[in-house]
PDB file of C-alpha atoms in Angstrom:
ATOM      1  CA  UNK A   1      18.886 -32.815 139.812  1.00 73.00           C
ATOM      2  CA  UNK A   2      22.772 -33.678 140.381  1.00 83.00           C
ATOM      3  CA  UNK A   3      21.515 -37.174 141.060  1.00 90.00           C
ATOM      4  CA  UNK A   4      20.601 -38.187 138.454  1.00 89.00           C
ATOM      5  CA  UNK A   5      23.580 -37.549 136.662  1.00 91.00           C
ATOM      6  CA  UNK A   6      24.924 -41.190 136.890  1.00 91.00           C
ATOM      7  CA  UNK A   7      22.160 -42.272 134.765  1.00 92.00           C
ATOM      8  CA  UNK A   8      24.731 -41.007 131.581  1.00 94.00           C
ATOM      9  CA  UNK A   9      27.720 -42.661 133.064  1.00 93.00           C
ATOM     10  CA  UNK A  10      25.676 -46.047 132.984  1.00 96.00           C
ATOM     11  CA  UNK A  11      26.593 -48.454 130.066  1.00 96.00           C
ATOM     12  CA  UNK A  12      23.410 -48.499 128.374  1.00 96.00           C
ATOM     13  CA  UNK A  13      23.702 -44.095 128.112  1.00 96.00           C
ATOM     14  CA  UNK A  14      27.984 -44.825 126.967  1.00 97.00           C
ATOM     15  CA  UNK A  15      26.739 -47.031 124.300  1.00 97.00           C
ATOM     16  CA  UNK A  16      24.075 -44.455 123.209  1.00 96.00           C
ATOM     17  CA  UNK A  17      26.333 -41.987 123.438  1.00 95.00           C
ATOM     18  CA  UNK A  18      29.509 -43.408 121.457  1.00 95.00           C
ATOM     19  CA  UNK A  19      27.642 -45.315 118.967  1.00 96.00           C
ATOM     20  CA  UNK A  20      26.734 -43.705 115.395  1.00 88.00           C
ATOM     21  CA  UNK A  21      23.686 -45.802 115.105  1.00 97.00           C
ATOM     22  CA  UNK A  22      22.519 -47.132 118.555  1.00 97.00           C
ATOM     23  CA  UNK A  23      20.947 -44.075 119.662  1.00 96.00           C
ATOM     24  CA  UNK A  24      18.939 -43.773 116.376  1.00 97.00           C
ATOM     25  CA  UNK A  25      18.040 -47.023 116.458  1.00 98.00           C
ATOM     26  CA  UNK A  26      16.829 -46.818 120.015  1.00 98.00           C
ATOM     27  CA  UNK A  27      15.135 -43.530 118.662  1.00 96.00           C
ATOM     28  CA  UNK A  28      12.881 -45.190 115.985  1.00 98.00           C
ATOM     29  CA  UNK A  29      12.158 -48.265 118.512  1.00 98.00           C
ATOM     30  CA  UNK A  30      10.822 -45.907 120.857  1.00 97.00           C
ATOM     31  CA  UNK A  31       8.678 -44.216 117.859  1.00 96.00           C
ATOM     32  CA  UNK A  32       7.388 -47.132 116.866  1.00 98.00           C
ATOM     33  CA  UNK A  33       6.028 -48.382 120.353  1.00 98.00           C
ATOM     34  CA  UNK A  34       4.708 -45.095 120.537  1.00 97.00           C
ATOM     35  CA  UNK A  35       2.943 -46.312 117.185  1.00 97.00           C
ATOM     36  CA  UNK A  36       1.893 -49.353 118.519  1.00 98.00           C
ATOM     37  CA  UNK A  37       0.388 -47.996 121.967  1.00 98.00           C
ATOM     38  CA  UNK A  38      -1.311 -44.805 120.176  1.00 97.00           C
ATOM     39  CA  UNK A  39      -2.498 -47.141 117.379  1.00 98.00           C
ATOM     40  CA  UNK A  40      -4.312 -49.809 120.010  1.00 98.00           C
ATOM     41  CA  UNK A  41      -5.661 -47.020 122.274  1.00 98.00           C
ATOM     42  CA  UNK A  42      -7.047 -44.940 119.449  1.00 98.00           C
ATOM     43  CA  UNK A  43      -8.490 -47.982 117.731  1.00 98.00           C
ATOM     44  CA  UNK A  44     -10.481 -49.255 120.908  1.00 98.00           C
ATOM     45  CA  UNK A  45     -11.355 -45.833 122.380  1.00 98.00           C
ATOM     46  CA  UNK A  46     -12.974 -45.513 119.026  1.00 98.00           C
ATOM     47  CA  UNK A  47     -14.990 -48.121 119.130  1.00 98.00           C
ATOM     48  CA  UNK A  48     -15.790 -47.241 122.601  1.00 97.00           C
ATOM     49  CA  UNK A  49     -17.117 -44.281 121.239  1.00 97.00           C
ATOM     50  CA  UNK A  50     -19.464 -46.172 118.655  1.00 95.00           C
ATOM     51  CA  UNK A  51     -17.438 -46.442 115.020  1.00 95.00           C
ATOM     52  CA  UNK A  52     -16.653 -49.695 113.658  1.00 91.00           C
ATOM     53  CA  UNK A  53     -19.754 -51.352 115.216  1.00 89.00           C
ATOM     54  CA  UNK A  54     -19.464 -54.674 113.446  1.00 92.00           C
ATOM     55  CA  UNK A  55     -16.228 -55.239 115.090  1.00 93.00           C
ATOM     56  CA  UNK A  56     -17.326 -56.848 118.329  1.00 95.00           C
ATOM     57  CA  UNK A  57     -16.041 -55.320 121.754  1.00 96.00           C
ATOM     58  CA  UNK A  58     -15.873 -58.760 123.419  1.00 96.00           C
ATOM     59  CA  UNK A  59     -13.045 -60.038 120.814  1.00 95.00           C
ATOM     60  CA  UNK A  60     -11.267 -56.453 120.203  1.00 97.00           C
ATOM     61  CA  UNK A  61     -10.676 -54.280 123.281  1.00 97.00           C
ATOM     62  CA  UNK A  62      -8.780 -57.351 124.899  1.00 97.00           C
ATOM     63  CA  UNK A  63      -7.025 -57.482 121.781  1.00 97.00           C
ATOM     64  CA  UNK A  64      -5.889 -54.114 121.734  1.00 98.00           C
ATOM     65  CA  UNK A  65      -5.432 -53.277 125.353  1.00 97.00           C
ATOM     66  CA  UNK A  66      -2.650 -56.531 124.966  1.00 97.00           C
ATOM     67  CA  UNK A  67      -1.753 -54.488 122.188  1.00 98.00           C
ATOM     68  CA  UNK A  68      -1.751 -51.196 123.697  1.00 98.00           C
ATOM     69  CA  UNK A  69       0.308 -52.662 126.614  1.00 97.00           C
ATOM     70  CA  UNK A  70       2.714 -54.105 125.059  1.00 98.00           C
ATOM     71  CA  UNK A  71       3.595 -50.547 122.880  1.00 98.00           C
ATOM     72  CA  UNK A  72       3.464 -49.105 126.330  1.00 97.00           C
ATOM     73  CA  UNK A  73       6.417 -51.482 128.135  1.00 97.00           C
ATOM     74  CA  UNK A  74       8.545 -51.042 124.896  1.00 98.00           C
ATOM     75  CA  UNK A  75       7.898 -46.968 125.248  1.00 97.00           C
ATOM     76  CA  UNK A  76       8.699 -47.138 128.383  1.00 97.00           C
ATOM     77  CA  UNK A  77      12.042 -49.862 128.263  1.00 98.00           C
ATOM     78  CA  UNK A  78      13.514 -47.571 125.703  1.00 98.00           C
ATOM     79  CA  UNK A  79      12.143 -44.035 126.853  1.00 97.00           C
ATOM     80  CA  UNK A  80      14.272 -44.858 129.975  1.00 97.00           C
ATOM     81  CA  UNK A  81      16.910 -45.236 127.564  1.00 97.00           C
ATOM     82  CA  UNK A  82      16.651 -42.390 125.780  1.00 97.00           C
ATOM     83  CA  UNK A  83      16.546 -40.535 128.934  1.00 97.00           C
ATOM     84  CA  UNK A  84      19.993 -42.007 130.797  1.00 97.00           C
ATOM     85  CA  UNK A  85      21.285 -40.028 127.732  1.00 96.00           C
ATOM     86  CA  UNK A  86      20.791 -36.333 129.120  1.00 95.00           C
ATOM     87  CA  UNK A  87      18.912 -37.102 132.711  1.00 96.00           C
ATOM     88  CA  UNK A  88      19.176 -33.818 134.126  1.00 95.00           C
ATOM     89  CA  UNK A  89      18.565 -31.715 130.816  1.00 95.00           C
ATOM     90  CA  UNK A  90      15.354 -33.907 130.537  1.00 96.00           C
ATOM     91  CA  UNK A  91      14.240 -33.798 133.781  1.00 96.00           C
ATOM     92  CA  UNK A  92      14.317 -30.080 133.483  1.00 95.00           C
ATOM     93  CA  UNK A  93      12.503 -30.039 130.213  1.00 97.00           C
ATOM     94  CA  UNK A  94       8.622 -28.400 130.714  1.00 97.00           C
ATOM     95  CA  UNK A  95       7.655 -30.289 127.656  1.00 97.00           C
ATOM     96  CA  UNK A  96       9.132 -33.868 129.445  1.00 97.00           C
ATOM     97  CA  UNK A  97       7.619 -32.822 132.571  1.00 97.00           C
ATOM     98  CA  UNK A  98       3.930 -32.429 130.595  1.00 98.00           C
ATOM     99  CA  UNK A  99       4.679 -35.591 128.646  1.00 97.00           C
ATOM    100  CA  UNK A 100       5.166 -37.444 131.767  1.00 97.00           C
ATOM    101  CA  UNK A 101       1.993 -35.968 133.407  1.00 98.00           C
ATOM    102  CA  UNK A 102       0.345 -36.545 130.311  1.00 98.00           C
ATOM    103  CA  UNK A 103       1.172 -40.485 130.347  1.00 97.00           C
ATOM    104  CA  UNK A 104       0.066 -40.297 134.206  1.00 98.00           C
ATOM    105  CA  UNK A 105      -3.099 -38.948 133.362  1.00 98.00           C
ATOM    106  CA  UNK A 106      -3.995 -41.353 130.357  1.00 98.00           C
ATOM    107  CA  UNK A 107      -2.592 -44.225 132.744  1.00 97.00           C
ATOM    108  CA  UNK A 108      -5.083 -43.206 135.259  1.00 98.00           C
ATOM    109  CA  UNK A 109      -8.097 -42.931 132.747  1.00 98.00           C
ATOM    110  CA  UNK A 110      -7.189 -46.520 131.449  1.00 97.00           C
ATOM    111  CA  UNK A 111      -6.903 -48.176 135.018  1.00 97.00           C
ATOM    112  CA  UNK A 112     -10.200 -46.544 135.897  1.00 98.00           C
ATOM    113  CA  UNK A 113     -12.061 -48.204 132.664  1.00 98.00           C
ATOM    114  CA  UNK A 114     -10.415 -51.470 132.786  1.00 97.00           C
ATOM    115  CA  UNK A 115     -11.385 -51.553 136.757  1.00 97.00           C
ATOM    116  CA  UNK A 116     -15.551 -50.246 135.950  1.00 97.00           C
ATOM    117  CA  UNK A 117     -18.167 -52.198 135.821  1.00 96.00           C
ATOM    118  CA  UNK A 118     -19.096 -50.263 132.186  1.00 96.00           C
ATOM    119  CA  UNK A 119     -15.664 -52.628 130.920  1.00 97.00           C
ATOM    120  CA  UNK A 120     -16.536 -55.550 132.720  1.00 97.00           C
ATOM    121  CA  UNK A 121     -19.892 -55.051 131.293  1.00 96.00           C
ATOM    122  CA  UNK A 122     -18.791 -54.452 127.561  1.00 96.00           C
ATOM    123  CA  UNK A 123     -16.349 -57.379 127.394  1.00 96.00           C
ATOM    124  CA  UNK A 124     -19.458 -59.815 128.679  1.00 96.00           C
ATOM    125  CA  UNK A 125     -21.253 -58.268 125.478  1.00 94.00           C
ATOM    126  CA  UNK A 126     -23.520 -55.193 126.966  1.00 95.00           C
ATOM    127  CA  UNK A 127     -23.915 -51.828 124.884  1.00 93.00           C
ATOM    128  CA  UNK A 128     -21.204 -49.339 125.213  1.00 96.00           C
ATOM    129  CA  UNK A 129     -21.986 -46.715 129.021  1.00 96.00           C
ATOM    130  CA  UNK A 130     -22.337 -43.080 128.694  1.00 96.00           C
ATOM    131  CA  UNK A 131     -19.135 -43.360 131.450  1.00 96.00           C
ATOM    132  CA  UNK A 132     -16.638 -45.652 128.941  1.00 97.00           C
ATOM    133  CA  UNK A 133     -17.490 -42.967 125.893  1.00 98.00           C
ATOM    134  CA  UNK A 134     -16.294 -39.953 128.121  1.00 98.00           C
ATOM    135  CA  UNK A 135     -13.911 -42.253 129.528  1.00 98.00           C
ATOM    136  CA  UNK A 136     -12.744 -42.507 125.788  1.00 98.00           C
ATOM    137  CA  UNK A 137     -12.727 -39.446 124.367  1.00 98.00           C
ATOM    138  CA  UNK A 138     -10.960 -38.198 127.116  1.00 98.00           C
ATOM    139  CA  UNK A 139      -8.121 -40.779 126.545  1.00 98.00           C
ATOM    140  CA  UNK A 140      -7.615 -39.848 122.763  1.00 98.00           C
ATOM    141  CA  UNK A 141      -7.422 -36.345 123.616  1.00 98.00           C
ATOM    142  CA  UNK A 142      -4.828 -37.191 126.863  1.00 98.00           C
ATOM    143  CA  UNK A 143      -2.506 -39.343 124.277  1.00 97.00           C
ATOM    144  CA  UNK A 144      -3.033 -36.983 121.745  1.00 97.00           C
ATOM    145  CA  UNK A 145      -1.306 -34.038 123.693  1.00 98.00           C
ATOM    146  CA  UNK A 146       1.133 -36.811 125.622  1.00 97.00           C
ATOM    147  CA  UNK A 147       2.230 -37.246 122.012  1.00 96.00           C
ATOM    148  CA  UNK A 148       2.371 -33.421 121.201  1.00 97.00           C
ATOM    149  CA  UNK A 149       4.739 -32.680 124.579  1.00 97.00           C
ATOM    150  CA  UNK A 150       7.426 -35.589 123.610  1.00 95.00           C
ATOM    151  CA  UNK A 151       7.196 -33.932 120.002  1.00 94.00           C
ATOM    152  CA  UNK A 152       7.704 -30.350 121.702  1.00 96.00           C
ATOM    153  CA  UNK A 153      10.833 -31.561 123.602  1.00 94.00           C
ATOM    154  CA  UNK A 154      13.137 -31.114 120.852  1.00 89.00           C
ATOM    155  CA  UNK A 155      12.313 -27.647 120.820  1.00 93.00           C
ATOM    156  CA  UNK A 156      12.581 -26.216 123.837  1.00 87.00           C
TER     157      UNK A 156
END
């Protein structure tokens, strides 16, 4: 993992490093569009899965997958952050390494819905599939734990 040790001699880790307030304020940014993305995908996965029926799935889900992506690319922008901080002691980290699959997995499981013809289907107005609800539950319970493994990095 000696490689990525230049990550924390990068100016974006210095600053992070030296500054009294940067890193926390990088901290709660990345909390926040952890908020956002969590928020969005819990909101429309349940829907998917049948509460809040008045709320039409042809205006919300693109709504919130917008949503959803846009707390993703801030996650991400200052996870990467976060990370030049201590590369190698992350990249080491079993909880990291199980967050990271995590966000794989519940990648995944979103491409695969927003590519089925169940989606497609739902945002032209059709009734929810049996395939989308699994498809959903499955996704809260993925970002659920993603969020548990970046929570158990501190304590390992």
């Amino acid at each position: 993992m000696g490689w990525l040790e230049p990550l924390a001699a990068t100016p974006v880790a210095r600053f992070l490093i030296t500054s009294s307030t940067a890193y926390l304020l990088v901290n709660a940014a990345h909390i926040l569009s952890l908020g956002m993305l969590f928020g969005a995908i819990l909101a429309l996965d349940l829907r998917l899965l049948g509460m809040a029926r008045p709320i039409p799935l042809p205006v919300i889900a693109p709504y919130l997958s917008r949503l959803a992506g846009i707390g993703l690319s801030l996650a991400i922008i200052t996870g990467l952050c976060l990370f030049s901080v201590r590369p190698t002691e992350y990249a080491t980290n079993p909880a990291f390494l199980w967050k990271l699959g995590l966000i794989a997995l519940g990648l995944a499981n979103a491409v695969a819905v927003h590519r089925s013809a169940g989606w497609k289907a739902v945002l032209a107005g059709a009734s929810t599939t049996s395939g989308l609800r699994i498809s959903a539950a499955l996704s809260i319970v993925i970002w659920i734990a993603a969020v548990v493994a970046g929570r158990w990095i501190g304590f390992i």
